[in-house]
PDB file of C-alpha atoms in Angstrom:
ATOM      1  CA  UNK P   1      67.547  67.042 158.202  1.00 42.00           C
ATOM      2  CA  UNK P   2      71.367  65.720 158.951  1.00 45.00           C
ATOM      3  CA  UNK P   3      74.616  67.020 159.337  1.00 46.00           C
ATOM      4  CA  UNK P   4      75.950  67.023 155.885  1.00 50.00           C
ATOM      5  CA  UNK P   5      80.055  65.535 155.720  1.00 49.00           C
ATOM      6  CA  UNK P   6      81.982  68.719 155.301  1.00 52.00           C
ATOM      7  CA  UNK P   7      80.214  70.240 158.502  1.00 54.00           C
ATOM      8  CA  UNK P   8      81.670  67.475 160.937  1.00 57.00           C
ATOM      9  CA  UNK P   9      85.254  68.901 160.232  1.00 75.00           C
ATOM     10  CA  UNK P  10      84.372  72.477 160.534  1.00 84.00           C
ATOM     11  CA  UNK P  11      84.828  73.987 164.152  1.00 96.00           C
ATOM     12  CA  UNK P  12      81.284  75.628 164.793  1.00 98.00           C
ATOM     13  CA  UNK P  13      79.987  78.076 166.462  1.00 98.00           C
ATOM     14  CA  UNK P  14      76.001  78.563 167.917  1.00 98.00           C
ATOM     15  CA  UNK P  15      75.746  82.515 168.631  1.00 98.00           C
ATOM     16  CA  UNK P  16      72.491  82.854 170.142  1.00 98.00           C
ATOM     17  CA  UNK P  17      72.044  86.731 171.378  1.00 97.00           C
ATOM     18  CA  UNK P  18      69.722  86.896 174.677  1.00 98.00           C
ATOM     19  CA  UNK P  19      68.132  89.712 176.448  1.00 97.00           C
ATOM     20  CA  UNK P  20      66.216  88.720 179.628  1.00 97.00           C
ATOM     21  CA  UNK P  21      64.868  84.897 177.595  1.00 97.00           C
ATOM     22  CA  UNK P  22      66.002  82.874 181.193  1.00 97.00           C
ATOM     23  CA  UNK P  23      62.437  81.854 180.551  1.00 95.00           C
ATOM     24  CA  UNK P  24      62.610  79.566 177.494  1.00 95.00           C
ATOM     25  CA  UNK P  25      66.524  79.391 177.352  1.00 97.00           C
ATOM     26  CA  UNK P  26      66.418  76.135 178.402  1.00 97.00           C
ATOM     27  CA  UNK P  27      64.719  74.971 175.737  1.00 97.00           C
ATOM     28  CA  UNK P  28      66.118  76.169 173.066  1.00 97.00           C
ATOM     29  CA  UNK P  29      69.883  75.285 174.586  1.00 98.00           C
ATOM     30  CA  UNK P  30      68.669  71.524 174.600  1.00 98.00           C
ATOM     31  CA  UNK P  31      67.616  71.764 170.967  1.00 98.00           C
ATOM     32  CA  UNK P  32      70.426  73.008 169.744  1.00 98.00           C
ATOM     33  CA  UNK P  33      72.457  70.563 171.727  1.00 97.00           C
ATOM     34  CA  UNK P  34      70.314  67.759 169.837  1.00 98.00           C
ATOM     35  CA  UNK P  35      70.754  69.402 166.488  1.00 98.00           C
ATOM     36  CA  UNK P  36      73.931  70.057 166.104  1.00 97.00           C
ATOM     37  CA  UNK P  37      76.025  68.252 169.216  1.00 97.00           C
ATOM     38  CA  UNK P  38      79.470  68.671 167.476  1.00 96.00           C
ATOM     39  CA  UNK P  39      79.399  72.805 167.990  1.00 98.00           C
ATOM     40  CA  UNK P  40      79.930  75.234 170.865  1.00 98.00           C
ATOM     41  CA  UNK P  41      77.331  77.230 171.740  1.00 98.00           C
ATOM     42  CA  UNK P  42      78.135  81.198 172.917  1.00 98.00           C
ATOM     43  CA  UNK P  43      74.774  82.818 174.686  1.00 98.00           C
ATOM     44  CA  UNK P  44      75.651  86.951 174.384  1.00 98.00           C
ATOM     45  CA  UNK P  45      73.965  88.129 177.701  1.00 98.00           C
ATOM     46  CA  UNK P  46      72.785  91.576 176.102  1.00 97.00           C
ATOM     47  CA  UNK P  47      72.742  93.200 179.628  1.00 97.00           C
ATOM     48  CA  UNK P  48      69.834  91.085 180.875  1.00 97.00           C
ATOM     49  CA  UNK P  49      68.153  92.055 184.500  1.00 97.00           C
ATOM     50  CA  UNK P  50      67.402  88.322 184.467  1.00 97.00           C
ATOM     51  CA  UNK P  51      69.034  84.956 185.141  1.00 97.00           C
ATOM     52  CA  UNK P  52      69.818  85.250 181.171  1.00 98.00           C
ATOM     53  CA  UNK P  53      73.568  84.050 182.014  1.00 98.00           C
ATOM     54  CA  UNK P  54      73.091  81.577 184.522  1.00 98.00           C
ATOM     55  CA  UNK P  55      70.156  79.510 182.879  1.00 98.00           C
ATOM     56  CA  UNK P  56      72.988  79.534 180.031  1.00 98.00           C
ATOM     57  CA  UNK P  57      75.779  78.042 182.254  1.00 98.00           C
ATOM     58  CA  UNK P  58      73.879  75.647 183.566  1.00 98.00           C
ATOM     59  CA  UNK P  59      72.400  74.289 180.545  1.00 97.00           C
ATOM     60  CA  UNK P  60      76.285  74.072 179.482  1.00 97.00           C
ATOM     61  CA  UNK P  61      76.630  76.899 177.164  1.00 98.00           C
ATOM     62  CA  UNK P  62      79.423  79.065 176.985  1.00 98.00           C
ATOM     63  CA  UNK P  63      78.434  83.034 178.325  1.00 98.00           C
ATOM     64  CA  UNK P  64      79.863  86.569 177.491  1.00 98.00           C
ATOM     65  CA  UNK P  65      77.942  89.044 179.631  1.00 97.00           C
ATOM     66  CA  UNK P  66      77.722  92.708 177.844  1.00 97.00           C
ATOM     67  CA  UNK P  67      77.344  95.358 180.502  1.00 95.00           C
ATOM     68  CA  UNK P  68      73.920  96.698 179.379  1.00 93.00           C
ATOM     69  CA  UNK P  69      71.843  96.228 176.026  1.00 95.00           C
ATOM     70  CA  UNK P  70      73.348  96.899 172.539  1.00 94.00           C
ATOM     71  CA  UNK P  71      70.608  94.931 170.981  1.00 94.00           C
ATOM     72  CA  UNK P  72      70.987  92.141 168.901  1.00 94.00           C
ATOM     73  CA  UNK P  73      74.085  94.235 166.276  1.00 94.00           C
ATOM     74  CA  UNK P  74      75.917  94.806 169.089  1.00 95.00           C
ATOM     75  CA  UNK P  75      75.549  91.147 170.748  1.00 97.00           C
ATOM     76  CA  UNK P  76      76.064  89.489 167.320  1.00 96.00           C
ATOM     77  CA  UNK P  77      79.377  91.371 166.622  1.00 96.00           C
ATOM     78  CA  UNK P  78      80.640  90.218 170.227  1.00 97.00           C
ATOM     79  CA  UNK P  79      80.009  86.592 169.101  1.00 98.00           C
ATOM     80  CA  UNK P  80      81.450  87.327 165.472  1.00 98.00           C
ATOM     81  CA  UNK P  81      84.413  88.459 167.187  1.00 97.00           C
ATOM     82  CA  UNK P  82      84.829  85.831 169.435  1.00 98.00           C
ATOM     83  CA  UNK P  83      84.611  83.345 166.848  1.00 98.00           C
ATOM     84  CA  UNK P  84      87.192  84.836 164.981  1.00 97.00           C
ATOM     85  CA  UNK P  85      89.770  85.089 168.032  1.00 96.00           C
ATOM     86  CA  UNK P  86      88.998  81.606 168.911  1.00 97.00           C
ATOM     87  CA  UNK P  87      89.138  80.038 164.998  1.00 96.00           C
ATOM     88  CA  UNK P  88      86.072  78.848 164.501  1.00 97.00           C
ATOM     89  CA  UNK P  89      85.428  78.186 160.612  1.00 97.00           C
ATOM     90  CA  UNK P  90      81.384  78.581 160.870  1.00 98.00           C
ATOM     91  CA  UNK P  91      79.276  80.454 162.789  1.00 98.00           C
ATOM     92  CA  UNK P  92      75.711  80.174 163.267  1.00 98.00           C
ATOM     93  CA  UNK P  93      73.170  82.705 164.672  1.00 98.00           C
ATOM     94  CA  UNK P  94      70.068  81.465 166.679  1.00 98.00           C
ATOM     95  CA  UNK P  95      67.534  83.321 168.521  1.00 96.00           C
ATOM     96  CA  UNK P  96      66.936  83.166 172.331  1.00 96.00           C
ATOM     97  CA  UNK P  97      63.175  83.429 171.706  1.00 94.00           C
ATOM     98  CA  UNK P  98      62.016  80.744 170.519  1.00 94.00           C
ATOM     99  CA  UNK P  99      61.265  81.064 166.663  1.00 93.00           C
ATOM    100  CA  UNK P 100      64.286  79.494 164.855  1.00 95.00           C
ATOM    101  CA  UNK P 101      63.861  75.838 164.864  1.00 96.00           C
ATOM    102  CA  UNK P 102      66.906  74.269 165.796  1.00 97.00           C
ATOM    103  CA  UNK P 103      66.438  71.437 163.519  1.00 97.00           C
ATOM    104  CA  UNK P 104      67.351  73.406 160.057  1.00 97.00           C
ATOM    105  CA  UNK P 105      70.498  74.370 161.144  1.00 98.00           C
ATOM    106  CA  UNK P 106      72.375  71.041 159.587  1.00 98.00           C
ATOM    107  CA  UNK P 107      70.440  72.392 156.450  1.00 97.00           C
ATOM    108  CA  UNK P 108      72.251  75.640 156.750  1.00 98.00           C
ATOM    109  CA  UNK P 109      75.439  74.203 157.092  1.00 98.00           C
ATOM    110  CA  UNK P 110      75.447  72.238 154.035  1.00 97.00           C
ATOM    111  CA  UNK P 111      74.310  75.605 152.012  1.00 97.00           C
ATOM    112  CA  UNK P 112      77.709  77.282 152.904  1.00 97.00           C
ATOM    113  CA  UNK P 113      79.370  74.687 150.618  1.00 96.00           C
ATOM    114  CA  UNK P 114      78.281  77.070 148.327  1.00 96.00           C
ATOM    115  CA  UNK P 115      77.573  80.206 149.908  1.00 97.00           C
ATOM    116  CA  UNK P 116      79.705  82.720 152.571  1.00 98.00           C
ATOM    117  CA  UNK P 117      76.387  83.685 154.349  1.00 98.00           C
ATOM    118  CA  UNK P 118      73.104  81.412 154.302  1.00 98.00           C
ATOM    119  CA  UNK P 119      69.919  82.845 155.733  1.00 97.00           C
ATOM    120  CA  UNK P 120      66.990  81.045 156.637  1.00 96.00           C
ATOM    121  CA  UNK P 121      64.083  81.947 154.887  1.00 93.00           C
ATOM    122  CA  UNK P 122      60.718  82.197 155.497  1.00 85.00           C
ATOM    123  CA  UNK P 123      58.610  83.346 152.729  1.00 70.00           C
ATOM    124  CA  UNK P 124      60.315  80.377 150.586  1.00 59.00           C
ATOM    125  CA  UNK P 125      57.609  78.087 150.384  1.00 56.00           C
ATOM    126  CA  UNK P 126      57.951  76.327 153.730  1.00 65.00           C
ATOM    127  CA  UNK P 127      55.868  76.841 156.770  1.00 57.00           C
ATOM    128  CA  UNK P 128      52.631  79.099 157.181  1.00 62.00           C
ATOM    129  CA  UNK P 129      54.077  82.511 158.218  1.00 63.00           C
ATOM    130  CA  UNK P 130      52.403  84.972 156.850  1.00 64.00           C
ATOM    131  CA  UNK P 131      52.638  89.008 156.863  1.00 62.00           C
ATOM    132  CA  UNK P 132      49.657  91.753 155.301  1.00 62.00           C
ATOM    133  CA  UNK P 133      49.613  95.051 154.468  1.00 67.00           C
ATOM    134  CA  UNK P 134      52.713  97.076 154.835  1.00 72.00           C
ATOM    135  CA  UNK P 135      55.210  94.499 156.463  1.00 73.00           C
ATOM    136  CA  UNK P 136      54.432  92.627 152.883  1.00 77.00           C
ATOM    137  CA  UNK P 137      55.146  95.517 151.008  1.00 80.00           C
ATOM    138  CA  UNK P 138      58.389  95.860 153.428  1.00 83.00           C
ATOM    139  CA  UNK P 139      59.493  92.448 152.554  1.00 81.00           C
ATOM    140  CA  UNK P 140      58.432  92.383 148.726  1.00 86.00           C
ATOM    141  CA  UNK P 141      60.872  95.493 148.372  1.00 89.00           C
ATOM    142  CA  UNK P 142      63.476  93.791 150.054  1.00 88.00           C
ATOM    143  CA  UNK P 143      63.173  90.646 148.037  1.00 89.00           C
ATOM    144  CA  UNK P 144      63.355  92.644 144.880  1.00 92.00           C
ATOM    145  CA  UNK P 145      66.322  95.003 145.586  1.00 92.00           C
ATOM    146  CA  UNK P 146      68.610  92.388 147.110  1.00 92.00           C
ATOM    147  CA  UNK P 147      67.791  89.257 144.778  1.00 94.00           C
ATOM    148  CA  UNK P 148      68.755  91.377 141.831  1.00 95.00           C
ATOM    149  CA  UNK P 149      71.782  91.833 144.079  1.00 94.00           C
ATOM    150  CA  UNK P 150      72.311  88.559 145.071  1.00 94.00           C
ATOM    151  CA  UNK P 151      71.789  87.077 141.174  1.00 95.00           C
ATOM    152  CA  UNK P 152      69.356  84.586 143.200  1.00 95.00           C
ATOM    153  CA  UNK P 153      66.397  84.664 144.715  1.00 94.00           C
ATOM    154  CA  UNK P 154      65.903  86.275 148.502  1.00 95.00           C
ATOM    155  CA  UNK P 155      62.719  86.205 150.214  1.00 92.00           C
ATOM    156  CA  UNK P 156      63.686  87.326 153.426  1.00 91.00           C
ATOM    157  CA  UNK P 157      66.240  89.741 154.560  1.00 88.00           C
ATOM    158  CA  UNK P 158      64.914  90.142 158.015  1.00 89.00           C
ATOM    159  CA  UNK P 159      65.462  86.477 159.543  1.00 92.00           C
ATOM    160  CA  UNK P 160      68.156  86.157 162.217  1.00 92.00           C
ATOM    161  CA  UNK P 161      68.667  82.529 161.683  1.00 97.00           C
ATOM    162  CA  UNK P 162      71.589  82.409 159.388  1.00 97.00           C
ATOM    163  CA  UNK P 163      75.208  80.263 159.181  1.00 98.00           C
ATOM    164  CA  UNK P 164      78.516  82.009 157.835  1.00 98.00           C
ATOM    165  CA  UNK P 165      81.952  80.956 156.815  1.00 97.00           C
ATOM    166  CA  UNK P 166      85.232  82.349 158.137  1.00 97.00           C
ATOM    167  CA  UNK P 167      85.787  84.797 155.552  1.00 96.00           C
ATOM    168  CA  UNK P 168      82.145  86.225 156.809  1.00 97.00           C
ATOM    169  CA  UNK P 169      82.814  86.123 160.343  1.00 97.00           C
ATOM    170  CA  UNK P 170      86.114  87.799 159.588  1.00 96.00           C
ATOM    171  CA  UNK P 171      83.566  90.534 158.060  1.00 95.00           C
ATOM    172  CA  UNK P 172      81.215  90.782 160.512  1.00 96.00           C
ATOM    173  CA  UNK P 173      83.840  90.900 163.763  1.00 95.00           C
ATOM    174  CA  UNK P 174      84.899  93.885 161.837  1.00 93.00           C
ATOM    175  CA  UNK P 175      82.049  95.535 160.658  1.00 92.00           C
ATOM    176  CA  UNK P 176      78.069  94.543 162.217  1.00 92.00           C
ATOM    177  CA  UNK P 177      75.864  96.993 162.114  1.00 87.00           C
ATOM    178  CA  UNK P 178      74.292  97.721 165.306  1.00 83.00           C
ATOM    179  CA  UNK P 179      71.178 100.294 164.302  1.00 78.00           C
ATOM    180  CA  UNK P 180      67.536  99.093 163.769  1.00 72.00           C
ATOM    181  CA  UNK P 181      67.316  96.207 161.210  1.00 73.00           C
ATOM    182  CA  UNK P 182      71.136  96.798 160.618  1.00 73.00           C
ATOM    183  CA  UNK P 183      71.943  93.615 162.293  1.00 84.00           C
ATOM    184  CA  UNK P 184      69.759  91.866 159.371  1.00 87.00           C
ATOM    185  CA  UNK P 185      68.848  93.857 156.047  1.00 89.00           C
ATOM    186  CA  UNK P 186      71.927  96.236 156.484  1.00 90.00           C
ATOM    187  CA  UNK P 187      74.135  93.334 157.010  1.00 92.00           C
ATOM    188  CA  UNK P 188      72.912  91.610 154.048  1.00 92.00           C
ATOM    189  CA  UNK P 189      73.381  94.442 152.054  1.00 93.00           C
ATOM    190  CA  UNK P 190      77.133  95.137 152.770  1.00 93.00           C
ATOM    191  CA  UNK P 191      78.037  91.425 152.357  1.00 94.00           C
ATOM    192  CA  UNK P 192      76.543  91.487 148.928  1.00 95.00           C
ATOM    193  CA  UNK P 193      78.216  95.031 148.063  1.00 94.00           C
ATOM    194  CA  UNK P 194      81.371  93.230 148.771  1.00 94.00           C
ATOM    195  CA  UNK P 195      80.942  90.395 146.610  1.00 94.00           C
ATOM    196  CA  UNK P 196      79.715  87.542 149.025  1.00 96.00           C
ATOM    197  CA  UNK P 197      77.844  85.358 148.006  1.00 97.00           C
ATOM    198  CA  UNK P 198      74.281  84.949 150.136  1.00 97.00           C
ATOM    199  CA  UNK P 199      72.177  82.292 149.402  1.00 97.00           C
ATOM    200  CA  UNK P 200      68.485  80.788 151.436  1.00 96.00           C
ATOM    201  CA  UNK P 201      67.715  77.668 152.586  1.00 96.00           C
ATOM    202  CA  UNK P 202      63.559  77.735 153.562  1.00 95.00           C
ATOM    203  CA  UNK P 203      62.514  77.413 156.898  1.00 95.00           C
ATOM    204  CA  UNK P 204      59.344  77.509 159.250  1.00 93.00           C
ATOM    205  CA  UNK P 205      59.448  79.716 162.091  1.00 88.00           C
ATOM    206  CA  UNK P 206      57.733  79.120 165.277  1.00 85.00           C
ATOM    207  CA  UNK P 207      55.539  81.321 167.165  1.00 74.00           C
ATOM    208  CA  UNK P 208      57.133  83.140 170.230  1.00 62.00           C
ATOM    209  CA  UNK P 209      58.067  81.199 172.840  1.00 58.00           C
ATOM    210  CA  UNK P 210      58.796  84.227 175.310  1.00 56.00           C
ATOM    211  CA  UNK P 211      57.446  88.071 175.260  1.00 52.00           C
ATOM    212  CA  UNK P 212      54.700  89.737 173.214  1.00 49.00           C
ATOM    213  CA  UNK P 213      55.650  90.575 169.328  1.00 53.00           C
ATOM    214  CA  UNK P 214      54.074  94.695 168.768  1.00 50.00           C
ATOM    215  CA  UNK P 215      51.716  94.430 165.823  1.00 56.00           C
ATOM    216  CA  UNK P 216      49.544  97.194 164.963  1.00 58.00           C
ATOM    217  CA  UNK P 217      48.773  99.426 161.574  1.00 62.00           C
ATOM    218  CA  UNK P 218      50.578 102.588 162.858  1.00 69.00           C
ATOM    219  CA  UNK P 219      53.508  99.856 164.232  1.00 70.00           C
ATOM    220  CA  UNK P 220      53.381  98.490 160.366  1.00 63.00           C
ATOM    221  CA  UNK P 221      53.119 101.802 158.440  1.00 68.00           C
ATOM    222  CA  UNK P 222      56.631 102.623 160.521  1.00 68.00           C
ATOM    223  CA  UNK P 223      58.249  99.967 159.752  1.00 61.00           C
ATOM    224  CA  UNK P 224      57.745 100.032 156.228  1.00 67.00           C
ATOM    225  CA  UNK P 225      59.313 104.006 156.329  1.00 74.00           C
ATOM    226  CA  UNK P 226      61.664 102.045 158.185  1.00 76.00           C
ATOM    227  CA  UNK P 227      62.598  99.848 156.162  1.00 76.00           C
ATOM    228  CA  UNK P 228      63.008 101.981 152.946  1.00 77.00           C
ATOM    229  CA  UNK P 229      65.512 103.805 155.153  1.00 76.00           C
ATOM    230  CA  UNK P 230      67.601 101.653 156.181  1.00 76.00           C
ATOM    231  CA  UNK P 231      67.730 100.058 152.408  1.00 77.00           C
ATOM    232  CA  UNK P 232      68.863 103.384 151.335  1.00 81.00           C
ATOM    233  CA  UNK P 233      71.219 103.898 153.863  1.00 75.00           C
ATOM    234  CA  UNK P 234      72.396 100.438 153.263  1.00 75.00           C
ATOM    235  CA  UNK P 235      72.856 100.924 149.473  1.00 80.00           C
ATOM    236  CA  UNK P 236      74.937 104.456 150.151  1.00 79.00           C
ATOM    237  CA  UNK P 237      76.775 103.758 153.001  1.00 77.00           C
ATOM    238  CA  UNK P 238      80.469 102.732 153.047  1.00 78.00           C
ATOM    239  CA  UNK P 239      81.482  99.353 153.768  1.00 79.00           C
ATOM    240  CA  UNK P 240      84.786  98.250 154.750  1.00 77.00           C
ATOM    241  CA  UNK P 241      86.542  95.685 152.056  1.00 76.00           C
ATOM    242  CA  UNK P 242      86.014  92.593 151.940  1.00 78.00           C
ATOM    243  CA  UNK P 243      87.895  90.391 154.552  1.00 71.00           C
ATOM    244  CA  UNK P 244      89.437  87.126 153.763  1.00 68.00           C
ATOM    245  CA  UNK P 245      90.604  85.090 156.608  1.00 69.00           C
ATOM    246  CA  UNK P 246      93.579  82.472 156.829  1.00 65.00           C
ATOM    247  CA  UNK P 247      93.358  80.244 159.056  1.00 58.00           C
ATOM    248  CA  UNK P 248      93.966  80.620 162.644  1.00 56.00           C
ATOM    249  CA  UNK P 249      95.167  79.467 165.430  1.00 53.00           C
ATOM    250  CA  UNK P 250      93.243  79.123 168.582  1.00 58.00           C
ATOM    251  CA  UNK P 251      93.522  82.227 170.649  1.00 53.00           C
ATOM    252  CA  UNK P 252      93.793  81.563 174.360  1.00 55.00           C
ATOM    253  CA  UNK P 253      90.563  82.289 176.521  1.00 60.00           C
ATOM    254  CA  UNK P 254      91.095  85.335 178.788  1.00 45.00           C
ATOM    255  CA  UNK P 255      90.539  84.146 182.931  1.00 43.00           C
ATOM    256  CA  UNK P 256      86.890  84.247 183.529  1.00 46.00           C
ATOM    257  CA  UNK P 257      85.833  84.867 179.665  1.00 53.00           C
ATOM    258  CA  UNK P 258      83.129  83.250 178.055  1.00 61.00           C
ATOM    259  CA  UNK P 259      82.421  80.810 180.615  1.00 54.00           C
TER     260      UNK P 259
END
């Protein structure tokens, strides 16, 4: 996987939310550095008790420190919005934990030649993750509703590794949903109600690298009620209009911010 042409003259931006992952940080900093060495990289301390921010400074990231956990909607829209402010044309989200590989972000950032919003799939023929019983109902509803959506085929609406264009960060500093599986299905959802266009790009995720995932049948029948709630909320629930951004200049950094 290699940078494709058109994403060495973008400005990019690595959002990669974090709550309490000082732990494996490091790591995945140092990947991402290796990956894609031409963007910035923006950790969103989600109110961490940890060393969350300073493993990130140290390892040459760039830090905004919330003052105590939004969860991954709220972090996401701080980095959307910072983006925005500071013109950046792409931005790419990247978990703390672990499980995105690094290395398929160049593949990503090719895909938004002809997509606003590019998620990275899992259930798209690459890599051996698997899911059973309800979770694989969860998904298969997802796939169905939003592909016929999308005119295209979407396997996935629950991965957090995904690349966007400015018109889509324009969106999402406006309006990120910050309730349970808002920050992926519901976001997906409104982008496609508005007329974006979302496309995949198939990816293998990694196991954990920090904490303990919560798997259990009660856990799973839950989250497929869930997950047929939030679709319906999703599919009912006003969205803003679509945004369209011109191009910017850079905004000045604020004493202290994001450093």
């Amino acid at each position: 996987m290699t940078p494709d042409a058109g994403a060495a003259a973008r400005r990019i931006l690595v959002i990669v939310p974090a709550w309490n992952e000082a732990e494996g940080l490091s790591a995945v900093l140092a990947e991402l550095r290796a990956a894609v060495p031409a963007a910035d990289v923006l950790v969103v301390d989600d109110g961490s008790t940890d060393r969350t921010a300073q493993t990130a400074r140290a390892a040459g990231a760039r830090v905004a420190r919330l003052p105590y956990n939004l969860g991954v909607g709220g972090a996401m829209r701080t980095g959307y919005r910072y983006a925005l402010d500071q013109g950046y044309d792409t931005a790419v989200q990247v978990d703390a934990d672990g499980q995105h590989d690094p290395g398929y972000v160049p593949a990503l950032l090719a895909a938004l030649e002809t997509a606003d919003l590019v998620v990275g799939a899992r259930f798209a023929g690459v890599g051996d993750y698997r899911v059973r019983g309800p979770r694989r109902w969860s998904m298969r509803l997802l796939s169905l509703v939003l592909s016929g959506m999308a005119g295209t085929r979407l396997t996935d609406a629950t991965s957090g590794l995904r690349a966007c264009n400015r018109d889509m960060i324009a969106f999402f500093a406006r309006w990120y949903p910050a309730e349970y599986l808002g920050d992926t299905v519901e976001s997906m959802v409104g982008a496609l109600r508005c007329g974006y266009r979302v496309r995949q790009v198939p990816v293998a995720m990694r196991p954990r690298t920090t904490g303990v995932p919560s798997q259990s049948p009660a856990r799973a029948l839950v989250y497929l009620a869930r997950t047929a709630l939030v679709l319906l909320l999703a599919l009912t629930r006003r969205v803003p209009a679509p945004q369209r951004a011109e191009p910017a200049a850079r905004v000045p950094e604020p004493a202290g911010a994001a450093r």
